[in-house]
Short mmCIF file of C-alpha atoms in Angstrom, two decimals:
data_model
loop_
_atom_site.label_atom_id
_atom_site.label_comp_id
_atom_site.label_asym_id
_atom_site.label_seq_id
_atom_site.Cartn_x
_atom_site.Cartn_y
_atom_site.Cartn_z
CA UNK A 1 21.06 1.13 -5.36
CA UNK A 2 22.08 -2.07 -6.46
CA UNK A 3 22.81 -2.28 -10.36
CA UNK A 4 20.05 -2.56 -12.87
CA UNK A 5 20.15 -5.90 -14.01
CA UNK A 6 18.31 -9.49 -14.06
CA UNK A 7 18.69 -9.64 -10.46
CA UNK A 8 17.37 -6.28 -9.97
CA UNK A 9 14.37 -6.80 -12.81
CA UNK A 10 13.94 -10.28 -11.72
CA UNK A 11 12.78 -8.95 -8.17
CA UNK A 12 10.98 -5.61 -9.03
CA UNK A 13 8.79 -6.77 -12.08
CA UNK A 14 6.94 -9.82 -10.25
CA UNK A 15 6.53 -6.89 -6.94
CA UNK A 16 5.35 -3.57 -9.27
CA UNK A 17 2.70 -6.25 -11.15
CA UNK A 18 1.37 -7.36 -8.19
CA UNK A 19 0.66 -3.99 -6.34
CA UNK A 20 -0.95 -2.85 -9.59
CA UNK A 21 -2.75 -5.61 -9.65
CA UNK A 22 -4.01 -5.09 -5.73
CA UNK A 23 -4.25 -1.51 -5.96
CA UNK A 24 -6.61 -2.04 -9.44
CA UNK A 25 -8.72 -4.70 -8.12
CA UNK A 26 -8.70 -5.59 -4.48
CA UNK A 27 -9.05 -3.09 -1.72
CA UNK A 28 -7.91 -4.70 1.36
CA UNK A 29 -4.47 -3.14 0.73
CA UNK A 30 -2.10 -5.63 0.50
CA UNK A 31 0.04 -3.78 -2.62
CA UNK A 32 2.45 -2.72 0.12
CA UNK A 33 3.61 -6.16 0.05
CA UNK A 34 5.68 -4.53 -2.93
CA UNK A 35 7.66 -2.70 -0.71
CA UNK A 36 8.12 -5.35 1.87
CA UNK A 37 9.43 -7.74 -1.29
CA UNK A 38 11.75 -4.18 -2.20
CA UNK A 39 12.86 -3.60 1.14
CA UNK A 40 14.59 -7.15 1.69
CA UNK A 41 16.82 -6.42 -1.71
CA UNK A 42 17.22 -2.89 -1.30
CA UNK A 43 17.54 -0.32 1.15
CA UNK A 44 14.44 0.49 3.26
CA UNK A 45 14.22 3.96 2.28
CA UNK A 46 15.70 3.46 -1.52
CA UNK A 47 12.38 0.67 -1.47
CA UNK A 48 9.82 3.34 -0.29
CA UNK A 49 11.32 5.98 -2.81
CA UNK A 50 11.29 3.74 -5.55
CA UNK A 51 7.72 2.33 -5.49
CA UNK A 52 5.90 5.70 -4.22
CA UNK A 53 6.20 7.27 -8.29
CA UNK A 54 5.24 3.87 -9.42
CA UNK A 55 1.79 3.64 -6.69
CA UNK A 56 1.36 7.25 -8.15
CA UNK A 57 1.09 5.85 -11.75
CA UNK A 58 -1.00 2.87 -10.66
CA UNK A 59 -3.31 5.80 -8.91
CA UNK A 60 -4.04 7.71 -11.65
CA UNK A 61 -4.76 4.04 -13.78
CA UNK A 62 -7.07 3.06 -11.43
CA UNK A 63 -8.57 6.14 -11.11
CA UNK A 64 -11.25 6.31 -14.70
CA UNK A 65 -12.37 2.88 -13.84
CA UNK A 66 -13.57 3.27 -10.50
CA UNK A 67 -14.61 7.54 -10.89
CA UNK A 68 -17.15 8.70 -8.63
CA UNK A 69 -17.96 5.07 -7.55
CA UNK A 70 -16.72 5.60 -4.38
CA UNK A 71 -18.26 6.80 -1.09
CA UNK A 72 -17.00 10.33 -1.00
CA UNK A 73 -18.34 11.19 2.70
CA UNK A 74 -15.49 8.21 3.70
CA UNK A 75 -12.91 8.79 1.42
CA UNK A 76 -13.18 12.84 2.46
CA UNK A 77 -12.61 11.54 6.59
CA UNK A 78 -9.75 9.45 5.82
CA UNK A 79 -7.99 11.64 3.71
CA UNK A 80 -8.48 14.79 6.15
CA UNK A 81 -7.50 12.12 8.86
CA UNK A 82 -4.47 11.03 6.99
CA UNK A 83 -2.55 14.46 6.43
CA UNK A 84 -1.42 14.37 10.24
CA UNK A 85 -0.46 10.72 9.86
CA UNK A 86 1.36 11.46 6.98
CA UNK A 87 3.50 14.15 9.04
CA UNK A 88 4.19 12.07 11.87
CA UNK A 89 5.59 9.55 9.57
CA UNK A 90 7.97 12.07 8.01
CA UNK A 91 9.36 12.72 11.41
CA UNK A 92 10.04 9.51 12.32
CA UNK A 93 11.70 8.70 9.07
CA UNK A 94 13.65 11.91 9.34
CA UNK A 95 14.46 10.52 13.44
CA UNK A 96 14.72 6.92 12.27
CA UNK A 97 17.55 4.58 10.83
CA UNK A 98 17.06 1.62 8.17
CA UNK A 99 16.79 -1.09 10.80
CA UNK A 100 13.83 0.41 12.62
CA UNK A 101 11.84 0.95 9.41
CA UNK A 102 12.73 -2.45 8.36
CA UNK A 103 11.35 -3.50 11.76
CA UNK A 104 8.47 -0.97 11.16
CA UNK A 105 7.71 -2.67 7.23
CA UNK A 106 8.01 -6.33 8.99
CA UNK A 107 5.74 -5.98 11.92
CA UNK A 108 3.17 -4.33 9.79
CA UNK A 109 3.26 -7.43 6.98
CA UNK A 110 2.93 -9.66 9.96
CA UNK A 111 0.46 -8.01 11.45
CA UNK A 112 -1.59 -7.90 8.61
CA UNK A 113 -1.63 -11.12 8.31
CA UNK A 114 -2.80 -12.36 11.72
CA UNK A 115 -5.92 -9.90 11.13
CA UNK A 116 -7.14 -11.15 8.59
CA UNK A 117 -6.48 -14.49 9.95
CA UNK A 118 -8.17 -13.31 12.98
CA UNK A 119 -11.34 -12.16 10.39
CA UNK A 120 -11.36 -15.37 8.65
CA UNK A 121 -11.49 -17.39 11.45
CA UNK A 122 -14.16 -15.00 13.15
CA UNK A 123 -11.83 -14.61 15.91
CA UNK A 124 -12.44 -10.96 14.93
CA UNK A 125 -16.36 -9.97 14.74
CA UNK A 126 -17.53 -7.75 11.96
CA UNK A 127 -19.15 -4.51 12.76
CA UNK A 128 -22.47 -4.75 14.08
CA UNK A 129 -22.90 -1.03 13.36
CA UNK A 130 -21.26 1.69 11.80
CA UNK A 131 -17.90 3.37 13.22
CA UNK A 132 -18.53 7.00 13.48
CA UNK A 133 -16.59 9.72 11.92
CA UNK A 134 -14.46 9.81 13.88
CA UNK A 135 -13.43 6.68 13.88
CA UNK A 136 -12.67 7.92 9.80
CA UNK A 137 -10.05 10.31 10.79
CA UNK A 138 -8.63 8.25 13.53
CA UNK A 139 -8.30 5.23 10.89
CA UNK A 140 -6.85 8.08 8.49
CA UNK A 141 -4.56 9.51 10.38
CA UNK A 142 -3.02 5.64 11.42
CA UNK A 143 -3.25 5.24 7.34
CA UNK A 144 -1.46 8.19 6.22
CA UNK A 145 1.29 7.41 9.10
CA UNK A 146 1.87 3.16 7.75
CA UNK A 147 1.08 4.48 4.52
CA UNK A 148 4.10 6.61 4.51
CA UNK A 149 6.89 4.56 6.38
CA UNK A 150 5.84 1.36 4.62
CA UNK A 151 2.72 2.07 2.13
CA UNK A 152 1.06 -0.16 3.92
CA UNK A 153 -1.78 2.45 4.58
CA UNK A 154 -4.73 -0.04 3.45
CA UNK A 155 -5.06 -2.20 6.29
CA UNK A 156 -6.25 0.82 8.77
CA UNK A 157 -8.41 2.08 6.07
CA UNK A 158 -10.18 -1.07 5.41
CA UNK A 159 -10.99 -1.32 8.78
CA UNK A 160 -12.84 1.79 8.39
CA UNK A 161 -14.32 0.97 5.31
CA UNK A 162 -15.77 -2.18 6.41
CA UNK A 163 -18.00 -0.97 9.14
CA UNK A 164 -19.93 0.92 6.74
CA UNK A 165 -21.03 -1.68 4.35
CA UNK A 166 -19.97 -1.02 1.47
CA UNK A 167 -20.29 -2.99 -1.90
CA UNK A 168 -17.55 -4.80 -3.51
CA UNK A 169 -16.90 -1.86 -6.01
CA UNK A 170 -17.65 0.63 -4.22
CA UNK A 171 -15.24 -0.46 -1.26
CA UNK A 172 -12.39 -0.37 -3.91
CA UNK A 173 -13.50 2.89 -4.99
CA UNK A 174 -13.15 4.56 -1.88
CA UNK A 175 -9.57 2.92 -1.67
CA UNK A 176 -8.52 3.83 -5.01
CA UNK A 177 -9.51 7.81 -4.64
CA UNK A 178 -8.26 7.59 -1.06
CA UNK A 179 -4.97 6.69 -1.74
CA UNK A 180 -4.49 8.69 -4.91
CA UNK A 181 -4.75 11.90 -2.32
CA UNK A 182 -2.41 10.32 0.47
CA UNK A 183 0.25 9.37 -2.13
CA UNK A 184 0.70 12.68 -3.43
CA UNK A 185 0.60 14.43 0.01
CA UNK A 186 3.98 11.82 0.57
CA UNK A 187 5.70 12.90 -2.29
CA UNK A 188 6.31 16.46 -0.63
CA UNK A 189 8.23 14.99 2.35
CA UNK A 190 9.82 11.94 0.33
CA UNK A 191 11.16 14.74 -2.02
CA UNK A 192 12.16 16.80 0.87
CA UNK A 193 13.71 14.24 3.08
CA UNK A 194 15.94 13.09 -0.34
CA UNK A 195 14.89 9.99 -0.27
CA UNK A 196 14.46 10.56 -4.39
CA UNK A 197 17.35 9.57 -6.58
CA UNK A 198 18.53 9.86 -9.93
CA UNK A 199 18.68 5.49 -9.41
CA UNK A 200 15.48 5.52 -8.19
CA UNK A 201 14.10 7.73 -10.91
CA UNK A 202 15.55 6.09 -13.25
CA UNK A 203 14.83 2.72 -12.33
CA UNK A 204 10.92 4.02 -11.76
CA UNK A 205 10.59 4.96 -15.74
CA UNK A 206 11.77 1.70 -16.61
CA UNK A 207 9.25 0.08 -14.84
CA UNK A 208 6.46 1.91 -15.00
CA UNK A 209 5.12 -0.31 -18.13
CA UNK A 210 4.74 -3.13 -15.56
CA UNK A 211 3.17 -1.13 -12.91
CA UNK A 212 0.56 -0.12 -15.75
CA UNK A 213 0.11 -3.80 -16.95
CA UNK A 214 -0.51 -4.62 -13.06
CA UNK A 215 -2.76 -1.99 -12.76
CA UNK A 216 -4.95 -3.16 -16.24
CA UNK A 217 -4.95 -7.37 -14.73
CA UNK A 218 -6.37 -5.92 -11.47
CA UNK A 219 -9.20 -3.97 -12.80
CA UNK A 220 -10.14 -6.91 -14.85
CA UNK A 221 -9.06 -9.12 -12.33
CA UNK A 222 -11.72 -7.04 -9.79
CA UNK A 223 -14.47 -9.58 -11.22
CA UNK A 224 -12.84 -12.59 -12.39
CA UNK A 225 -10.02 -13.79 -10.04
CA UNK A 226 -11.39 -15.35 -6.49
CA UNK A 227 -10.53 -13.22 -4.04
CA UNK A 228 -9.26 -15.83 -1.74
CA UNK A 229 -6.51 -16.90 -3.88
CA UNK A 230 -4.98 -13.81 -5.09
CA UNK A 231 -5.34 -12.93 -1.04
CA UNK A 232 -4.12 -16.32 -0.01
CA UNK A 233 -0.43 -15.63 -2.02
CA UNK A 234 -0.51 -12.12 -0.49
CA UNK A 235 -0.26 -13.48 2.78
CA UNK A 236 1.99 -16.09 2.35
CA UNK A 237 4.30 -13.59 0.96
CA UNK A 238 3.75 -10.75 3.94
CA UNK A 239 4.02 -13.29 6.13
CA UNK A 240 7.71 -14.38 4.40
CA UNK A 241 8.76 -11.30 3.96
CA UNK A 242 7.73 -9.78 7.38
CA UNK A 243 9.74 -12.31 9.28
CA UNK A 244 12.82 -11.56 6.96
CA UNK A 245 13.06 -8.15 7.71
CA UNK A 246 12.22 -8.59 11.41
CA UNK A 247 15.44 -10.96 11.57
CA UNK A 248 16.99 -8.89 9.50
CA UNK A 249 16.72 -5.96 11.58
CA UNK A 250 17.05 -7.51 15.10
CA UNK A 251 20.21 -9.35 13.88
#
């Protein structure tokens, strides 16, 4: 890893605020733009290892807020859904090298974007009816797999989530305990693969204060801040990002 100083601090402490700040009070899952920000300064894999303890923390923040809020019938699909997705996206990083995940991390930021573009625009129609279970394990199982090589598992999820009408709190809910179960499940093959590091350890504990102040704006932030700006800056910077590491790892 690169050394810990402004530079470093002066990249990671704007990224860990925001993603505590999305994981704590919006649920369309655009925190992983934290590890697209990561992944243009550091490695790919040194990015993922670094913020997974950190999303952990944020978890377990988030968690009293929003307990037994949620819509457990959901959050049970996509987690069972999610454990195979989770596996296939330790193989591929195991299969993989750094320029493929970047392209992986980039395409999914970009993609992101042009969804909800699509959905704003009403390119995309919303769900006249709600997806089936299966369509839960199906959007888990895509989850735990993006989730894993980029935490970008919220997009899939939200999908999901959407169809079945859920309120504004309750929708964040179901993210919050959803992702709290696929995080851990990663930390097996993240610790297993040695993507962990004594760096990215240490530089975790030093800022875990900042992914704990993120996490305490976003609760609060859940029913003050308009949506549409905090999401308008979140796609601006996927978008930014996503195109950097696609050049970056075609080039």
């Amino acid at each position: 890893m690169p050394e810990l100083d402004i530079g470093f601090f002066a990249v990671t402490i704007p990224a860990v605020i925001f993603a505590g700040i999305s994981k704590g009070g919006f649920g369309s899952g655009v925190a992983f733009a934290s590890a697209s920000i990561l992944a243009i300064y550091l490695d790919p894999g040194q990015a993922l290892a670094l913020m997974l303890p950190l999303l952990m923390v944020i978890d377990l923040a988030t968690l009293g807020p929003y307990w037994r809020r949620w819509s457990w019938p959901d959050a049970r699909l996509l987690i069972l859904g999610g454990m195979p997705g989770v596996a296939l996206g330790a193989w591929l990083y195991h299969a993989t090298d750094a320029d493929l995940l970047r392209l992986l991390i980039g395409g999914i930021s970009v993609a992101f974007v042009v969804w909800q573009v699509a959905r704003g625009r009403g390119w995309v129609g919303e769900f006249a009816n709600r997806l089936p279970p299966s369509a839960g394990l199906l959007a888990g199982a895509v989850a735990g797999f993006t989730s894993f090589v980029s935490h970008a598992g919220g997009p899939p999820a939200a999908v999901y989530l959407l169809s079945q009408k859920l309120g504004k709190t309750e929708f964040q809910a179901t993210t919050v305990v959803t992702f709290w179960a696929i995080n851990i499940a990663k930390f097996i093959p993240y610790a297993w693969l040695g993507m962990f590091t004594l760096d990215t350890a240490w530089a975790g504990i030093l800022l875990t204060p900042f992914a704990l102040l993120g996490a305490w704006l976003g609760v609060r932030a859940h029913h003050m801040v308009s949506e549409r700006l905090f999401f308008a800056l979140a796609h601006v910077t996927l978008t930014v990002t996503g195109v950097k590491l696609i050049w970056d790892a075609l080039t």
